PDB file of C-alpha atoms in Angstrom:
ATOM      1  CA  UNK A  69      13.591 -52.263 -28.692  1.00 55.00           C
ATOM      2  CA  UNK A  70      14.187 -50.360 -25.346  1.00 59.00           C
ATOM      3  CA  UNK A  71      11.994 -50.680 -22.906  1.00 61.00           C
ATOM      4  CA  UNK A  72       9.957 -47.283 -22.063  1.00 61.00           C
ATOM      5  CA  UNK A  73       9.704 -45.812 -18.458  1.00 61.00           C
ATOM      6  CA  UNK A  74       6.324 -44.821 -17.531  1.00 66.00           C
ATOM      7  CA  UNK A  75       7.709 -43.349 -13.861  1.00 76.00           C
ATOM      8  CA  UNK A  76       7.395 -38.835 -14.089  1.00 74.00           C
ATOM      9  CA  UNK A  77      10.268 -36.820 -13.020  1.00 71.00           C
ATOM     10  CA  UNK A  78      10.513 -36.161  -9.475  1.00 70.00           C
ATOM     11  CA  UNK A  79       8.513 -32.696  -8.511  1.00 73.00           C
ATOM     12  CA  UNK A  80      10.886 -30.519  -6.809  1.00 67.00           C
ATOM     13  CA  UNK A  81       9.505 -28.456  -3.914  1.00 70.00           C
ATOM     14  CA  UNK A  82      10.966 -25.923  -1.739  1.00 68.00           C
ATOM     15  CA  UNK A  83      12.103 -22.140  -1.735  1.00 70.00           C
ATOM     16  CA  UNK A  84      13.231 -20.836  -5.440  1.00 77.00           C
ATOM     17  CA  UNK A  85      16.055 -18.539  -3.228  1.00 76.00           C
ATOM     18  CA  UNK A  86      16.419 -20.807   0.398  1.00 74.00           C
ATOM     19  CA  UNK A  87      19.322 -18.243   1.236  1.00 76.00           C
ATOM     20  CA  UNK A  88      16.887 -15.322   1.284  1.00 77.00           C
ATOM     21  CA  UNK A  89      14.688 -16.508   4.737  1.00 82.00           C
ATOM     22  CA  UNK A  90      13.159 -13.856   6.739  1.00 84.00           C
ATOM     23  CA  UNK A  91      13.150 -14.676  10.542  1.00 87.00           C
ATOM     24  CA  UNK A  92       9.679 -14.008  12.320  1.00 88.00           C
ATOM     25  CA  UNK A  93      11.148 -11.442  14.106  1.00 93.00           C
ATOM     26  CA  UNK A  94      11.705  -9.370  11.209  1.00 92.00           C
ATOM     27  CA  UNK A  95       8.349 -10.087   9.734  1.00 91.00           C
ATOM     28  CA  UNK A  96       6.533  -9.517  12.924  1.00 95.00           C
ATOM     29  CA  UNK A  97       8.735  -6.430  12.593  1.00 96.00           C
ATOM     30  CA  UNK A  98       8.050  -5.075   9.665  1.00 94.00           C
ATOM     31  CA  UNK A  99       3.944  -6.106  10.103  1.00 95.00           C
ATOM     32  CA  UNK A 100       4.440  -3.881  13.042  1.00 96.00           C
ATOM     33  CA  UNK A 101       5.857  -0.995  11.241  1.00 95.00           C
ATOM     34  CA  UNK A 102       3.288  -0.980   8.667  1.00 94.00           C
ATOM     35  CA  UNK A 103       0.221  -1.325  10.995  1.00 95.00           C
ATOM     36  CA  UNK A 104       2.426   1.913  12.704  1.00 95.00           C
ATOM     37  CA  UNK A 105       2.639   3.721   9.487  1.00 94.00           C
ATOM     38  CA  UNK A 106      -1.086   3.352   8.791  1.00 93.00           C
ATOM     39  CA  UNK A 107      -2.545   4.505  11.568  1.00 94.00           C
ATOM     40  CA  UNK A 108      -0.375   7.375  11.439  1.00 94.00           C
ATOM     41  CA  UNK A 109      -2.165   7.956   7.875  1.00 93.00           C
ATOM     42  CA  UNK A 110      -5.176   7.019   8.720  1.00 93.00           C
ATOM     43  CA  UNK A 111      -4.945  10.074  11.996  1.00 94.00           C
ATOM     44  CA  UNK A 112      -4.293  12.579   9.355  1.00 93.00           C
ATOM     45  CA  UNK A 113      -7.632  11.485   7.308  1.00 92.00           C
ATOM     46  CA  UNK A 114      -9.888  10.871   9.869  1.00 93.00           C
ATOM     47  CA  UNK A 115      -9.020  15.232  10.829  1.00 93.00           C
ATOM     48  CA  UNK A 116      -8.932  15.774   7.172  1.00 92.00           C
ATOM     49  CA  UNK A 117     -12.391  14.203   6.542  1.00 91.00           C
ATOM     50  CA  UNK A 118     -15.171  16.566   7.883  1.00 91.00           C
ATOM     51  CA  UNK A 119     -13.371  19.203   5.901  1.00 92.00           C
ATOM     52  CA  UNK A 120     -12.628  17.717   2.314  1.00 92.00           C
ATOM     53  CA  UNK A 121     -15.829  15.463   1.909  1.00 90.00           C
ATOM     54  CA  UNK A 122     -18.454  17.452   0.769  1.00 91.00           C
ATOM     55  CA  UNK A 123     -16.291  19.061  -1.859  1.00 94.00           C
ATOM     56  CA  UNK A 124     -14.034  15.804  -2.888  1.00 93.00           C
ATOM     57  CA  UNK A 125     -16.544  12.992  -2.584  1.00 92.00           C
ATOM     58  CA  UNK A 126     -15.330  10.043  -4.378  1.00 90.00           C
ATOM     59  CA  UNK A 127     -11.469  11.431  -5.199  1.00 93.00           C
ATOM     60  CA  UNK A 128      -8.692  10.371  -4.038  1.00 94.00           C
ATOM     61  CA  UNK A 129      -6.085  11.757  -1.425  1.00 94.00           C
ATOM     62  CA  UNK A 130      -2.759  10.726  -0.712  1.00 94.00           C
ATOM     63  CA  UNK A 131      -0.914  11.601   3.075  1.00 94.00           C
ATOM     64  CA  UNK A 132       2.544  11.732   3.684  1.00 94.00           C
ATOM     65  CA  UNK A 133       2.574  11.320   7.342  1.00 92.00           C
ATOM     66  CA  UNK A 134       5.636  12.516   8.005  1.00 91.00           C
ATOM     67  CA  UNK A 135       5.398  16.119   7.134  1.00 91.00           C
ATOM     68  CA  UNK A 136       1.021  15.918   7.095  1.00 89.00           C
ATOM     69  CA  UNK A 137       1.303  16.774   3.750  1.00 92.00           C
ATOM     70  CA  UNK A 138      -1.810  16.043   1.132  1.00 93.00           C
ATOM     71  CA  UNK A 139      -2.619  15.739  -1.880  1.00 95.00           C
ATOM     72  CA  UNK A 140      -6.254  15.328  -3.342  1.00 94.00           C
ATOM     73  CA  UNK A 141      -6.891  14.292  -7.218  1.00 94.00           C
ATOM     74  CA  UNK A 142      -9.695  12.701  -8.496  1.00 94.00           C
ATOM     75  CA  UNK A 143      -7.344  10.252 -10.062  1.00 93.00           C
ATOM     76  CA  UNK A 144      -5.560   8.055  -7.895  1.00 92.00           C
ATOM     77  CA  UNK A 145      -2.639   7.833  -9.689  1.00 93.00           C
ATOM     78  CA  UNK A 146      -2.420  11.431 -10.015  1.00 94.00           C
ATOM     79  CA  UNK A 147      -2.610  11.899  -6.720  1.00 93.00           C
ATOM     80  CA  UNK A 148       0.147   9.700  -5.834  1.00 93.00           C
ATOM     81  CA  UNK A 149       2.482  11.297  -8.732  1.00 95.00           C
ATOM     82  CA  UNK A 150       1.743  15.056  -6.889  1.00 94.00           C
ATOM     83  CA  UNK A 151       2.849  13.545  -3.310  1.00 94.00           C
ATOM     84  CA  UNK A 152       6.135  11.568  -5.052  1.00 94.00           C
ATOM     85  CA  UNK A 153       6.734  14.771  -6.661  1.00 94.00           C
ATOM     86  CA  UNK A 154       7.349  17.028  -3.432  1.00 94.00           C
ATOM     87  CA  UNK A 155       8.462  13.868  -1.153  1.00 93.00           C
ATOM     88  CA  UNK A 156      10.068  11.566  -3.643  1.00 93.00           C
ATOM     89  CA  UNK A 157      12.004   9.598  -1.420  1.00 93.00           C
ATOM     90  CA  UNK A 158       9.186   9.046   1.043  1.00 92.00           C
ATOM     91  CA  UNK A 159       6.198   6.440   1.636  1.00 92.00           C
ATOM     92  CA  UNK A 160       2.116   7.562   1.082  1.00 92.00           C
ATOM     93  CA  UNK A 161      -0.768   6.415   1.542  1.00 92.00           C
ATOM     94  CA  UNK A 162      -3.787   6.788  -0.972  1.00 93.00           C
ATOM     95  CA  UNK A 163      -7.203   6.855   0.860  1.00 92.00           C
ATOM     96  CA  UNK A 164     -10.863   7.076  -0.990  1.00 91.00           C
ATOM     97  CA  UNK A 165     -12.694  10.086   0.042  1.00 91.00           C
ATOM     98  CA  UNK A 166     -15.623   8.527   1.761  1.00 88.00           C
ATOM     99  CA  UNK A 167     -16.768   7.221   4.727  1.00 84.00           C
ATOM    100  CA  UNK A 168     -14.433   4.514   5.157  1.00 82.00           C
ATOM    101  CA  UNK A 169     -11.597   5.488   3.182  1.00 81.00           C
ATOM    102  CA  UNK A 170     -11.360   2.506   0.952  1.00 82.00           C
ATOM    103  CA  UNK A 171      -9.990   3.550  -2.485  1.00 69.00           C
ATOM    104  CA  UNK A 172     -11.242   0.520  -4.789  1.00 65.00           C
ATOM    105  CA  UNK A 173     -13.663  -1.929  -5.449  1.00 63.00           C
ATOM    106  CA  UNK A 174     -13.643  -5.799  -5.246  1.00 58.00           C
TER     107      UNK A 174
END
């Protein structure tokens, strides 16, 4: 008879790619660039807002901050194809039309 082990494999832990490693420079970097980006955004809404909602309560608008370009839907993801369409090779940002902006629910 052989004798059975009872002992489990060792668990291996670590990185699935360790070569890919992103300093924390470049991630404060990049956290930086985004927090840039959305206030940039969220500029163009707040001068947007008084104008657009009465008449687009509850849609959705997406900015191109770039140019200051908009584009209001009351679906999201239509909103977001009209923006890629005229600035395809650019980065939006969707926004709810309401007070605070927020476009979803928890």
């Amino acid at each position: 008879m052989s004798e059975s082990t009872s002992q489990k494999p060792a668990r291996r832990r670590g990185r699935i790619f360790p070569e890919i490693t992103i300093s924390p420079e470049e991630l404060a970097r990049h956290k930086a660039e985004g927090e840039a980006f959305s206030q940039r955004c969220w500029a163009i809404f707040e001068r947007l807002k008084p104008e657009i909602i009465d008449k687009y309560y509850g849609w959705y608008i997406a900015i191109e901050p770039d140019s200051g370009d908009y584009f209001i839907d009351v679906d999201k993801e239509v909103a977001l194809l009209k923006a890629r369409h005229k600035h395809p090779n650019a980065i939006h940002h969707i926004f709810g039309i309401n007070e605070t902006g927020v476009s979803g629910r928890i």
